PDB file of C-alpha atoms in Angstrom:
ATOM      1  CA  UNK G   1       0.000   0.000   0.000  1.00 63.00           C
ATOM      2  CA  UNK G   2       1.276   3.335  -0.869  1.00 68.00           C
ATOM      3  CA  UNK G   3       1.304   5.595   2.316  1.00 80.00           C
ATOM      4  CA  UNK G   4       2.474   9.623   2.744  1.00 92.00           C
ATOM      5  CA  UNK G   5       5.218   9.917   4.464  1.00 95.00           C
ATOM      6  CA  UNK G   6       3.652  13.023   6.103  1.00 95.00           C
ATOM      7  CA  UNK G   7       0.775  11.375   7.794  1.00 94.00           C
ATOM      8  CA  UNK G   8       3.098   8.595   8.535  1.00 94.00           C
ATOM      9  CA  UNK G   9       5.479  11.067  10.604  1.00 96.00           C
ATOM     10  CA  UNK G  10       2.462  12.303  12.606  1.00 95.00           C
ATOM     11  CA  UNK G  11       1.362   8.886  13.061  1.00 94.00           C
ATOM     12  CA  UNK G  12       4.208   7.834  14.198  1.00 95.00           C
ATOM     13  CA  UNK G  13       5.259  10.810  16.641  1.00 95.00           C
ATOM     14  CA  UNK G  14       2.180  10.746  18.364  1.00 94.00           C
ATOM     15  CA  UNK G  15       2.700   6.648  18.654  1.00 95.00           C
ATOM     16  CA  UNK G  16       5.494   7.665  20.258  1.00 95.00           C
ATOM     17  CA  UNK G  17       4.378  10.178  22.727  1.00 94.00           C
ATOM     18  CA  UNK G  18       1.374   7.617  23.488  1.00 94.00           C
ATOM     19  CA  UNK G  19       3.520   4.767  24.346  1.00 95.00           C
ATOM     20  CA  UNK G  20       5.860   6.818  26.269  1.00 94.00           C
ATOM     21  CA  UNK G  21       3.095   7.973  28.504  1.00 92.00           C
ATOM     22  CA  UNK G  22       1.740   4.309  28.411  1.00 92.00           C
ATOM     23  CA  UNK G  23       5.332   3.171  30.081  1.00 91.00           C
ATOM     24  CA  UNK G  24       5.409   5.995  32.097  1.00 88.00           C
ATOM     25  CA  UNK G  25       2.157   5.560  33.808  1.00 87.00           C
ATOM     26  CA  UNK G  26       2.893   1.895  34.474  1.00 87.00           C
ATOM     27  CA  UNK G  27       6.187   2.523  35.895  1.00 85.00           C
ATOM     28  CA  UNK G  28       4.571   5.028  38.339  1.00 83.00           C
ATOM     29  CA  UNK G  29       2.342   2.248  39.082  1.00 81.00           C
ATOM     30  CA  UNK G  30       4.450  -0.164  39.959  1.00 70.00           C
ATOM     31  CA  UNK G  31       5.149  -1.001  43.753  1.00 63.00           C
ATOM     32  CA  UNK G  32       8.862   0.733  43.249  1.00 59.00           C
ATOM     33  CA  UNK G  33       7.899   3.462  41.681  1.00 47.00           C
ATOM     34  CA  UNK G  34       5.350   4.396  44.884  1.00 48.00           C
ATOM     35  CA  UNK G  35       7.746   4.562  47.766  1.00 50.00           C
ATOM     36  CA  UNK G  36       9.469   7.360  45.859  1.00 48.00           C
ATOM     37  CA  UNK G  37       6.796   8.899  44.014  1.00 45.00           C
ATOM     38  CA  UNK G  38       6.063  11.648  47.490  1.00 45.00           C
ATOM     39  CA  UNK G  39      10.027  12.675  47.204  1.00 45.00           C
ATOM     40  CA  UNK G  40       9.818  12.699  43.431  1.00 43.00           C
ATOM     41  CA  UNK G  41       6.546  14.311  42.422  1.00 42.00           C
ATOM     42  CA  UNK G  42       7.254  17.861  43.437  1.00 41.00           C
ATOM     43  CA  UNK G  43      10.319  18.070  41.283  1.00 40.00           C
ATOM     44  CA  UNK G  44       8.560  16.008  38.039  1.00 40.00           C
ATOM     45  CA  UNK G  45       6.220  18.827  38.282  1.00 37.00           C
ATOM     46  CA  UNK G  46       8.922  21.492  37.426  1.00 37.00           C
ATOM     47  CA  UNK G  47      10.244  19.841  34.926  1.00 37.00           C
ATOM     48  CA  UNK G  48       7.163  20.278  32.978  1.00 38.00           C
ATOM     49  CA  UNK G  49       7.297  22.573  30.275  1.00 39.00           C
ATOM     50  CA  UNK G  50       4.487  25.205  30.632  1.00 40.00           C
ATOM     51  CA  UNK G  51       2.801  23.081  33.555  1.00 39.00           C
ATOM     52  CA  UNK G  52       0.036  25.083  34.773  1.00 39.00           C
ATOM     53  CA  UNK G  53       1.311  26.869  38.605  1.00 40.00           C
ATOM     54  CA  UNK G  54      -2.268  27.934  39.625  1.00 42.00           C
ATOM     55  CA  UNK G  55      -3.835  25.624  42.336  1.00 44.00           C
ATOM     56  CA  UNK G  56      -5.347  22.214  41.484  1.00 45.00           C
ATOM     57  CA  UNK G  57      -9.441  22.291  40.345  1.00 45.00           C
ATOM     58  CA  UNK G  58     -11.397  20.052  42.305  1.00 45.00           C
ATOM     59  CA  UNK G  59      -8.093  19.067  43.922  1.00 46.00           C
ATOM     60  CA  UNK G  60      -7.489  17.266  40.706  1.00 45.00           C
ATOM     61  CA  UNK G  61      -5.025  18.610  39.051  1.00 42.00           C
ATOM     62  CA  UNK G  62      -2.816  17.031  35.717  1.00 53.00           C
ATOM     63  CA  UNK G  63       0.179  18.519  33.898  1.00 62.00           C
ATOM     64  CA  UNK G  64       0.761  17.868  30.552  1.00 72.00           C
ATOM     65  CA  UNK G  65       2.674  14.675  29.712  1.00 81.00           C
ATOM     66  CA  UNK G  66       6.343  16.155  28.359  1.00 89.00           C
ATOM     67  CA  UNK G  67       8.652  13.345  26.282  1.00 93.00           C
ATOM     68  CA  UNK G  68      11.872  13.645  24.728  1.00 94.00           C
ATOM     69  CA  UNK G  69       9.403  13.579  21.385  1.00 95.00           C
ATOM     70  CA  UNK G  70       7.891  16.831  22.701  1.00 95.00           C
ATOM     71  CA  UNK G  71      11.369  18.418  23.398  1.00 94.00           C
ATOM     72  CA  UNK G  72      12.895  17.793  19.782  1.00 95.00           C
ATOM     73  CA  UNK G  73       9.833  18.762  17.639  1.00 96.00           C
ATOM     74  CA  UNK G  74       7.581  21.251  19.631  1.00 95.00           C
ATOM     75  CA  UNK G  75       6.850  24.203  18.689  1.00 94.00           C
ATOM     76  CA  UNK G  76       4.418  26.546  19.167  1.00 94.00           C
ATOM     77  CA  UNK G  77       2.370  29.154  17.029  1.00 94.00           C
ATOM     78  CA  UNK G  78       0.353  31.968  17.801  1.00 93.00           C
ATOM     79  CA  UNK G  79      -2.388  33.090  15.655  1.00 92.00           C
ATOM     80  CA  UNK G  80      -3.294  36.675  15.901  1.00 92.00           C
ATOM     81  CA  UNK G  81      -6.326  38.850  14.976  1.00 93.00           C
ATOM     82  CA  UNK G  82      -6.360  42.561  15.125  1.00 93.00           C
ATOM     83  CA  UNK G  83      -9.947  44.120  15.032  1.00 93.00           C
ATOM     84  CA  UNK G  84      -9.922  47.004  12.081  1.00 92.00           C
ATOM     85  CA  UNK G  85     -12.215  49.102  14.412  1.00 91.00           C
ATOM     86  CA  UNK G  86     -11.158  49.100  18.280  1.00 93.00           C
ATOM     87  CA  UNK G  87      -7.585  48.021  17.359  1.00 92.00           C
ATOM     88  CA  UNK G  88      -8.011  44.990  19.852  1.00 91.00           C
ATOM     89  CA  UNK G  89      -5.800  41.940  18.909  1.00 92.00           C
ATOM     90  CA  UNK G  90      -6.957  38.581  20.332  1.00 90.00           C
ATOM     91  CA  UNK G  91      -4.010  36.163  20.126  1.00 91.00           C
ATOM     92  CA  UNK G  92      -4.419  32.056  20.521  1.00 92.00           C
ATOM     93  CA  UNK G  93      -1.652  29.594  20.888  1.00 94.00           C
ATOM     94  CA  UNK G  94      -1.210  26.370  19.080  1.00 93.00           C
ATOM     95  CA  UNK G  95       1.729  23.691  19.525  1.00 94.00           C
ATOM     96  CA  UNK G  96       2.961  22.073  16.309  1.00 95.00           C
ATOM     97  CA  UNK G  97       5.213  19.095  15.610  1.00 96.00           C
ATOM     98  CA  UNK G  98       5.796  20.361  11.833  1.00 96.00           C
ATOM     99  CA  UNK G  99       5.063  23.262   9.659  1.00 95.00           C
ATOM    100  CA  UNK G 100       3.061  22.619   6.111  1.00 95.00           C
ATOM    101  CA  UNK G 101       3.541  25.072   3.976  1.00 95.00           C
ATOM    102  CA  UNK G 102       1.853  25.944   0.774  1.00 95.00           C
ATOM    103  CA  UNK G 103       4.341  26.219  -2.465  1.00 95.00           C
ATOM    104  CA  UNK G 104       4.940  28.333  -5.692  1.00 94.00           C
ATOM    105  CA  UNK G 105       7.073  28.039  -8.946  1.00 94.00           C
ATOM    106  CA  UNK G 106      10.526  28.838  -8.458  1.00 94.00           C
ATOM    107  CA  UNK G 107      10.239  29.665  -4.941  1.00 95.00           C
ATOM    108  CA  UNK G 108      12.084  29.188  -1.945  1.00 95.00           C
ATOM    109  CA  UNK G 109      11.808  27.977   1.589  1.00 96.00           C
ATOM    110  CA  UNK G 110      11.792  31.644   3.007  1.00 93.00           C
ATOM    111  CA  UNK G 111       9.886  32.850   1.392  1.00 94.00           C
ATOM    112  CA  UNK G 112       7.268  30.100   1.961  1.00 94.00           C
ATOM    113  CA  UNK G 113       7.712  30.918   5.494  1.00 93.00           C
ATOM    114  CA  UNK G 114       6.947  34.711   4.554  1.00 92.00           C
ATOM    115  CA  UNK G 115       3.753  33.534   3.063  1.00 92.00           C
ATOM    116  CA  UNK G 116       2.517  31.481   6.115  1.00 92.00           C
ATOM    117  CA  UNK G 117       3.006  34.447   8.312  1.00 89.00           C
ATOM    118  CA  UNK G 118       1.450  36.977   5.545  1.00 89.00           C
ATOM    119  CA  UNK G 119      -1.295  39.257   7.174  1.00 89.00           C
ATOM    120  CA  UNK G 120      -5.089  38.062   6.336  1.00 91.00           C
ATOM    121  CA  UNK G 121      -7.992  40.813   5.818  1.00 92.00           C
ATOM    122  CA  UNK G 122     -11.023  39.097   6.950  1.00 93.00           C
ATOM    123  CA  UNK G 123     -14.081  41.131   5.886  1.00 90.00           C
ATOM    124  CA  UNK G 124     -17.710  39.919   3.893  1.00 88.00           C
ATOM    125  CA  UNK G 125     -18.728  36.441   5.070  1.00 89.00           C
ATOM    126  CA  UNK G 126     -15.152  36.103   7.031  1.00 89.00           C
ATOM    127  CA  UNK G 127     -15.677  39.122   9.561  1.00 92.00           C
ATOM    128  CA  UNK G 128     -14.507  38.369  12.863  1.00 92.00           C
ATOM    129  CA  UNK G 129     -16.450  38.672  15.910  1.00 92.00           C
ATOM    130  CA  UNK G 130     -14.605  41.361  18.243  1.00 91.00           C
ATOM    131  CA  UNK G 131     -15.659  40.696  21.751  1.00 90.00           C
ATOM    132  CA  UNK G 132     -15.062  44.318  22.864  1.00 91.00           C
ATOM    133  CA  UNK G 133     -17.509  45.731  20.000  1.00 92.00           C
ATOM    134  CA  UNK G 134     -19.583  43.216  20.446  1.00 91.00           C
ATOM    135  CA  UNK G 135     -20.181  42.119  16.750  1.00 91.00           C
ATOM    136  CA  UNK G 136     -18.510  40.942  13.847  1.00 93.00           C
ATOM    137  CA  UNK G 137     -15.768  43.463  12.612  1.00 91.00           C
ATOM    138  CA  UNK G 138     -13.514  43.433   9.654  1.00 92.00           C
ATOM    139  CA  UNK G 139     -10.153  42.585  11.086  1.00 94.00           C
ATOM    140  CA  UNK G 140      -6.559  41.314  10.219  1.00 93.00           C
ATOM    141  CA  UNK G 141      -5.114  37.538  11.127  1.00 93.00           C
ATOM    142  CA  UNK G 142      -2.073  35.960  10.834  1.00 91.00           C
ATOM    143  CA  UNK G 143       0.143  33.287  11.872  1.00 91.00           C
ATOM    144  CA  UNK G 144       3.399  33.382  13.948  1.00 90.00           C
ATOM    145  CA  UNK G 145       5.945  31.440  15.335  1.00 91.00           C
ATOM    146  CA  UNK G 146       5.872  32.137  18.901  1.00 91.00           C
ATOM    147  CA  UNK G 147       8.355  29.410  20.207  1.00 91.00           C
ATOM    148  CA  UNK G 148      10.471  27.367  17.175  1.00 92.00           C
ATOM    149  CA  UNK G 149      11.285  23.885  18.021  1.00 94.00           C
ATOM    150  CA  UNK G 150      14.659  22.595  18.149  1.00 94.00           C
ATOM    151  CA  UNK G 151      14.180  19.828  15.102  1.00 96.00           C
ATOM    152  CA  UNK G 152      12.079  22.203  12.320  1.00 96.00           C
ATOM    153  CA  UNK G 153      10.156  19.899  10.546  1.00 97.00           C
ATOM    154  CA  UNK G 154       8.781  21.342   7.050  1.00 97.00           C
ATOM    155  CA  UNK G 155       6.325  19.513   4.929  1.00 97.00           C
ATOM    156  CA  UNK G 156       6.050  21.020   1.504  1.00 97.00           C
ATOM    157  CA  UNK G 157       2.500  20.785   0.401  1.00 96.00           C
ATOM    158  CA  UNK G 158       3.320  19.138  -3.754  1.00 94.00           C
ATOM    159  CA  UNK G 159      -0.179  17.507  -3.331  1.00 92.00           C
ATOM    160  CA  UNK G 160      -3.641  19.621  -4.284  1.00 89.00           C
ATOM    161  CA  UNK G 161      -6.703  19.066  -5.117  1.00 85.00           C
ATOM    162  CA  UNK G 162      -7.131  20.774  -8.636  1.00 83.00           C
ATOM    163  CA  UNK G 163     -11.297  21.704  -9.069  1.00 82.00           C
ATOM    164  CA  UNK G 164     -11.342  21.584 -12.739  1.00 83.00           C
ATOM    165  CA  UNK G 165      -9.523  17.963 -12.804  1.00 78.00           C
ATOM    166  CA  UNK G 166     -11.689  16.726  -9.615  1.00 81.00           C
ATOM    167  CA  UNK G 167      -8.547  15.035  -8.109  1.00 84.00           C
ATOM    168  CA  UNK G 168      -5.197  15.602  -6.327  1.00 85.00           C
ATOM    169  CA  UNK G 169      -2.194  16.360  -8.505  1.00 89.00           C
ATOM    170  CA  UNK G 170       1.439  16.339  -7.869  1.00 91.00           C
ATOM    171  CA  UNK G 171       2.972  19.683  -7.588  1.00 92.00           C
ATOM    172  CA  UNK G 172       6.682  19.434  -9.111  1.00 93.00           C
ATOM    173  CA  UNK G 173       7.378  23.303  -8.240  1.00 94.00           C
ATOM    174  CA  UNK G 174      11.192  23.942  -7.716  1.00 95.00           C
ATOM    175  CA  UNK G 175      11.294  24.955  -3.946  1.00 96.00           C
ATOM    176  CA  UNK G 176      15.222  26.211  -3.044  1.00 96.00           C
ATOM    177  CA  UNK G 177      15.494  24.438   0.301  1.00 96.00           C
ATOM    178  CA  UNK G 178      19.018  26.136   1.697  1.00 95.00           C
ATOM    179  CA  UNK G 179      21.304  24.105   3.860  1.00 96.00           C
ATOM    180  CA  UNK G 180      21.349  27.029   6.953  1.00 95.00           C
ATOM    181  CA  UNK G 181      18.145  28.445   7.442  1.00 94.00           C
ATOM    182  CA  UNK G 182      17.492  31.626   9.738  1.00 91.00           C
ATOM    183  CA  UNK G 183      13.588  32.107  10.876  1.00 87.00           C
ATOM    184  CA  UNK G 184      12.558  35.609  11.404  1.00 78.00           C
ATOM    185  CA  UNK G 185      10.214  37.425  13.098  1.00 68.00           C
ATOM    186  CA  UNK G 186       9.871  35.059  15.152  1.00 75.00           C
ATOM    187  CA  UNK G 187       7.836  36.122  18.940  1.00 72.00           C
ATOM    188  CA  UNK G 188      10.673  34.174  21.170  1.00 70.00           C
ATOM    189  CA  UNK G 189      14.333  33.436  19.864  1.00 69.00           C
ATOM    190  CA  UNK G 190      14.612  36.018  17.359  1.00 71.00           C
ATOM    191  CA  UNK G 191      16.692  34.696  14.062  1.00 76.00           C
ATOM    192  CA  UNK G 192      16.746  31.166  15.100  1.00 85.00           C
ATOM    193  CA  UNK G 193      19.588  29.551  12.488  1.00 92.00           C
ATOM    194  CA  UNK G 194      19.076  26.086  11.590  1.00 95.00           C
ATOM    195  CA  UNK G 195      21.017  23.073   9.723  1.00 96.00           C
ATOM    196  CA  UNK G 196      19.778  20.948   7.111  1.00 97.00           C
ATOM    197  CA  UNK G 197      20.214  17.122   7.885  1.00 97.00           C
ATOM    198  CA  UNK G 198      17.375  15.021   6.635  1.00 98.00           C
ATOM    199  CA  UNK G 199      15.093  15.177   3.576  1.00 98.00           C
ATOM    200  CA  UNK G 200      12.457  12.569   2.924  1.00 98.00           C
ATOM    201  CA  UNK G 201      11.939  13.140  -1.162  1.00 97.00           C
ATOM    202  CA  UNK G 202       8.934  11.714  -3.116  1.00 96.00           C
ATOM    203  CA  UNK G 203       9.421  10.171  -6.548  1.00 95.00           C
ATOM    204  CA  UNK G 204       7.015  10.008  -9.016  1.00 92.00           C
ATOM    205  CA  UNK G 205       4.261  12.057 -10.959  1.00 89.00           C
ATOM    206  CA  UNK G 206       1.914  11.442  -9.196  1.00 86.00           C
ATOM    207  CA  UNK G 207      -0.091  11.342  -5.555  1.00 83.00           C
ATOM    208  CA  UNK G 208      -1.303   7.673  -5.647  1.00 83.00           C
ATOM    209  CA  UNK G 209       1.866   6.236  -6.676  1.00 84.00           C
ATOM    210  CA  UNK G 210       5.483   6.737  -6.461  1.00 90.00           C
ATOM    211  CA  UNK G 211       8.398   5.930  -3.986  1.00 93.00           C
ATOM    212  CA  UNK G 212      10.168   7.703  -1.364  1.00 95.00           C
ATOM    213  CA  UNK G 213      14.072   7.974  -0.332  1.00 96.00           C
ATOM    214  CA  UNK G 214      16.115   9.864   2.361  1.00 97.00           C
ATOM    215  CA  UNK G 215      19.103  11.856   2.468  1.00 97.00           C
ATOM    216  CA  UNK G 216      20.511  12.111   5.547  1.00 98.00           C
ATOM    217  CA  UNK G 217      23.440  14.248   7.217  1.00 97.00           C
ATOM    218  CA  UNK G 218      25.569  12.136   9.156  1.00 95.00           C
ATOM    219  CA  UNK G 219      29.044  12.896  10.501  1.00 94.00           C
ATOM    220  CA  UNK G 220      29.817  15.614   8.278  1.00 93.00           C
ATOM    221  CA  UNK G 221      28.490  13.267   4.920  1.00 96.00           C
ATOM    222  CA  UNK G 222      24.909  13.122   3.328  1.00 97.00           C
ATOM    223  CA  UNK G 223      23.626  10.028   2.683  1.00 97.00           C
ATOM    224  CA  UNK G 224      20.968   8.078   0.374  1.00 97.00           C
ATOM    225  CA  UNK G 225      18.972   5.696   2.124  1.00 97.00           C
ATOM    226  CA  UNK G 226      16.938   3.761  -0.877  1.00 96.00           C
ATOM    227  CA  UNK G 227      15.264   0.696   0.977  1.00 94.00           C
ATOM    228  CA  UNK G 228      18.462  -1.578   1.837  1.00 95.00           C
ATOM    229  CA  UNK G 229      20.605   0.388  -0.155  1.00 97.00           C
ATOM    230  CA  UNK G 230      22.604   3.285   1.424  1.00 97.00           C
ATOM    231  CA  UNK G 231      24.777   4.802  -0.550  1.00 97.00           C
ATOM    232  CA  UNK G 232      26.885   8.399   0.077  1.00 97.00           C
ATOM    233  CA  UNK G 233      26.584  11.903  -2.032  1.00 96.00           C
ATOM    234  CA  UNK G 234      27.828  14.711  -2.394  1.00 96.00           C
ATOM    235  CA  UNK G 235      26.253  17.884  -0.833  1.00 94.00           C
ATOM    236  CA  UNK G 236      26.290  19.516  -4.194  1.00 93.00           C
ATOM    237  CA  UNK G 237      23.657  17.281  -5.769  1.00 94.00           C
ATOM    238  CA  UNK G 238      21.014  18.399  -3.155  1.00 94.00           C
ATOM    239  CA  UNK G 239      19.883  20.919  -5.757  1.00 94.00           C
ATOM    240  CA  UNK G 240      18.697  18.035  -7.537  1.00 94.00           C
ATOM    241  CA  UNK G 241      15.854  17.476  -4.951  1.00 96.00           C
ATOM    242  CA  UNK G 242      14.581  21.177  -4.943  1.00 96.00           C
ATOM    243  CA  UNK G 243      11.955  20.406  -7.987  1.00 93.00           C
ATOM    244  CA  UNK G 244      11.183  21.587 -11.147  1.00 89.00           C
ATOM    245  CA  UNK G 245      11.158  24.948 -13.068  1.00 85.00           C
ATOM    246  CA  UNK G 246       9.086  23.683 -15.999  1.00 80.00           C
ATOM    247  CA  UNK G 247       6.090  21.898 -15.405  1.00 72.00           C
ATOM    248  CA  UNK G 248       6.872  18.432 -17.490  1.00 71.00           C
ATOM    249  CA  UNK G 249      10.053  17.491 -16.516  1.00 75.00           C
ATOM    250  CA  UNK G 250      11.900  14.148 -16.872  1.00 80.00           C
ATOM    251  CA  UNK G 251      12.983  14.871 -12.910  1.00 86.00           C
ATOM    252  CA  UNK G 252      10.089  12.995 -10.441  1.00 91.00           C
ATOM    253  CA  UNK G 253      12.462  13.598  -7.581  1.00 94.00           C
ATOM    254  CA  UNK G 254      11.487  16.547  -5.063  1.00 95.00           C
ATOM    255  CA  UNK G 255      11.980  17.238  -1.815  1.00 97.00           C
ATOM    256  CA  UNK G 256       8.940  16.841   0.426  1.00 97.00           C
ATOM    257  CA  UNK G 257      10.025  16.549   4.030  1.00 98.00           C
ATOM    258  CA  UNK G 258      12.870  18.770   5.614  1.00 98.00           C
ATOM    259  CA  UNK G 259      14.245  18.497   8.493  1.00 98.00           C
ATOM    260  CA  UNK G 260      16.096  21.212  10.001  1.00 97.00           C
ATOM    261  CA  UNK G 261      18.184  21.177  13.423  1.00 96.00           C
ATOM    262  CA  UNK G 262      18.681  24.249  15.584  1.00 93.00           C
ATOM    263  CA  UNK G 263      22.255  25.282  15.823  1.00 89.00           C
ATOM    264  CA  UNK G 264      21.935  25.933  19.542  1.00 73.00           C
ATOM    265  CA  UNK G 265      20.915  22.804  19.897  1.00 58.00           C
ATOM    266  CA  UNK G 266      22.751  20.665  22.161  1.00 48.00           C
ATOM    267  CA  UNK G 267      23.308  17.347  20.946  1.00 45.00           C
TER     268      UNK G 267
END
């Protein structure tokens, strides 16, 4: 069965993060685990990011489950929206394990990014209810990296559904993916630089069929994982991978998945 590698990544993060709490919550269980839970459970508590410090509800209280999972890929965005008439802006957080990001011709990653975070008028049908005027108001939204993660995932969005046809169609778009990116404008961590060192590319012409491969960065060398065969290449073929600047190509090979560490990461 052919699978996307994208919904396989969530898939398998969130397997992850649910067996880790699964292991977790049986280890805490366990007649070991008990004796030293008292000593234990007021410093587990700090150690939680963004666990909640008002008083328990009810006396019931739970802080989120944090994993290693949650450390390497969490982010989180904020989405704001600026009423046009009181000048109010309402702001909502979101955590993400991976940024999708719509794609053009002969574009490139940053500017992508631009594009996610472009301002949104909302007016018509789309007004926004203000809760300080009291009714819907024309207003501005858009999306913002509040908190980058320390492994930037990027899916590249090279599947659509095209109207017209009345199916999904493989977008062969040349995206420029560089090897150090810099994210910016960001709320917290201001010009974040990351490292390429993983790409998960799609081959084929198609959504319903194809194959994937990997290139991967390891000890100073890139790569090609094809199935069993592994094989390494040289940094200077990665432009290979960024797609296609005519629309019928005899190249089926573009990136899909990036993978980006921070450079303040520690390893």
């Amino acid at each position: 069965m052919h699978q996307d590698a994208h919904e396989f990544l969530n898939f398998l993060l969130n397997e992850l993060v649910d067996i880790l709490e699964r292991e977790t919550n049986a280890a805490n269980a366990s007649p070991e685990a008990s004796s030293s839970s008292s000593s234990s459970s007021s410093s587990s508590s700090e150690k939680v990011a963004n666990g909640p410090s008002n008083p328990p509800v009810n006396g019931v209280r739970k802080d989120p489950f944090v994993t290693w999972v949650h450390d390497s890929f969490q982010g989180i965005l904020t989405n704001e929206t600026r009423c046009l008439r009181c000048e109010t802006v309402t702001a909502r957080d979101e955590t993400f394990f991976d940024l999708s990001l719509d794609i053009e011709q002969n574009s490139s990653i940053t500017s992508c990014l631009k594009n996610f975070s472009s301002t949104e008028t909302l007016n018509a049908e789309d007004k926004f209810f203000c809760d300080k005027c009291c009714s819907l108001q024309e207003a501005q939204k858009r999306m913002k990296i509040k908190k980058p993660p320390s492994i930037l995932v990027i899916h590249l969005k090279r599947f659509k559904y095209i109207e017209h046809l009345g199916r999904n169609k493989k977008l062969s778009y040349r995206v420029v993916f560089p090897m150090e990116l810099k994210l910016m404008n960001t709320v917290e961590d201001p010009d974040t630089e990351y490292s390429l060192f993983a790409v998960v590319v799609h081959i084929g012409t198609g959504p319903n069929h194809g194959h994937y491969v990997s290139l991967v960065k390891s000890h100073n060398h890139w790569l090609y994982f094809d199935d069993e065969t592994v094989e390494m290449i040289d940094e200077s073929t990665m432009h290979k991978y960024f797609g296609s600047s005519q629309e019928y190509s005899s190249n089926t090979e573009h990136g899909y998945i990036l993978f980006y560490e921070s450079l303040g990461r520690s390893s």
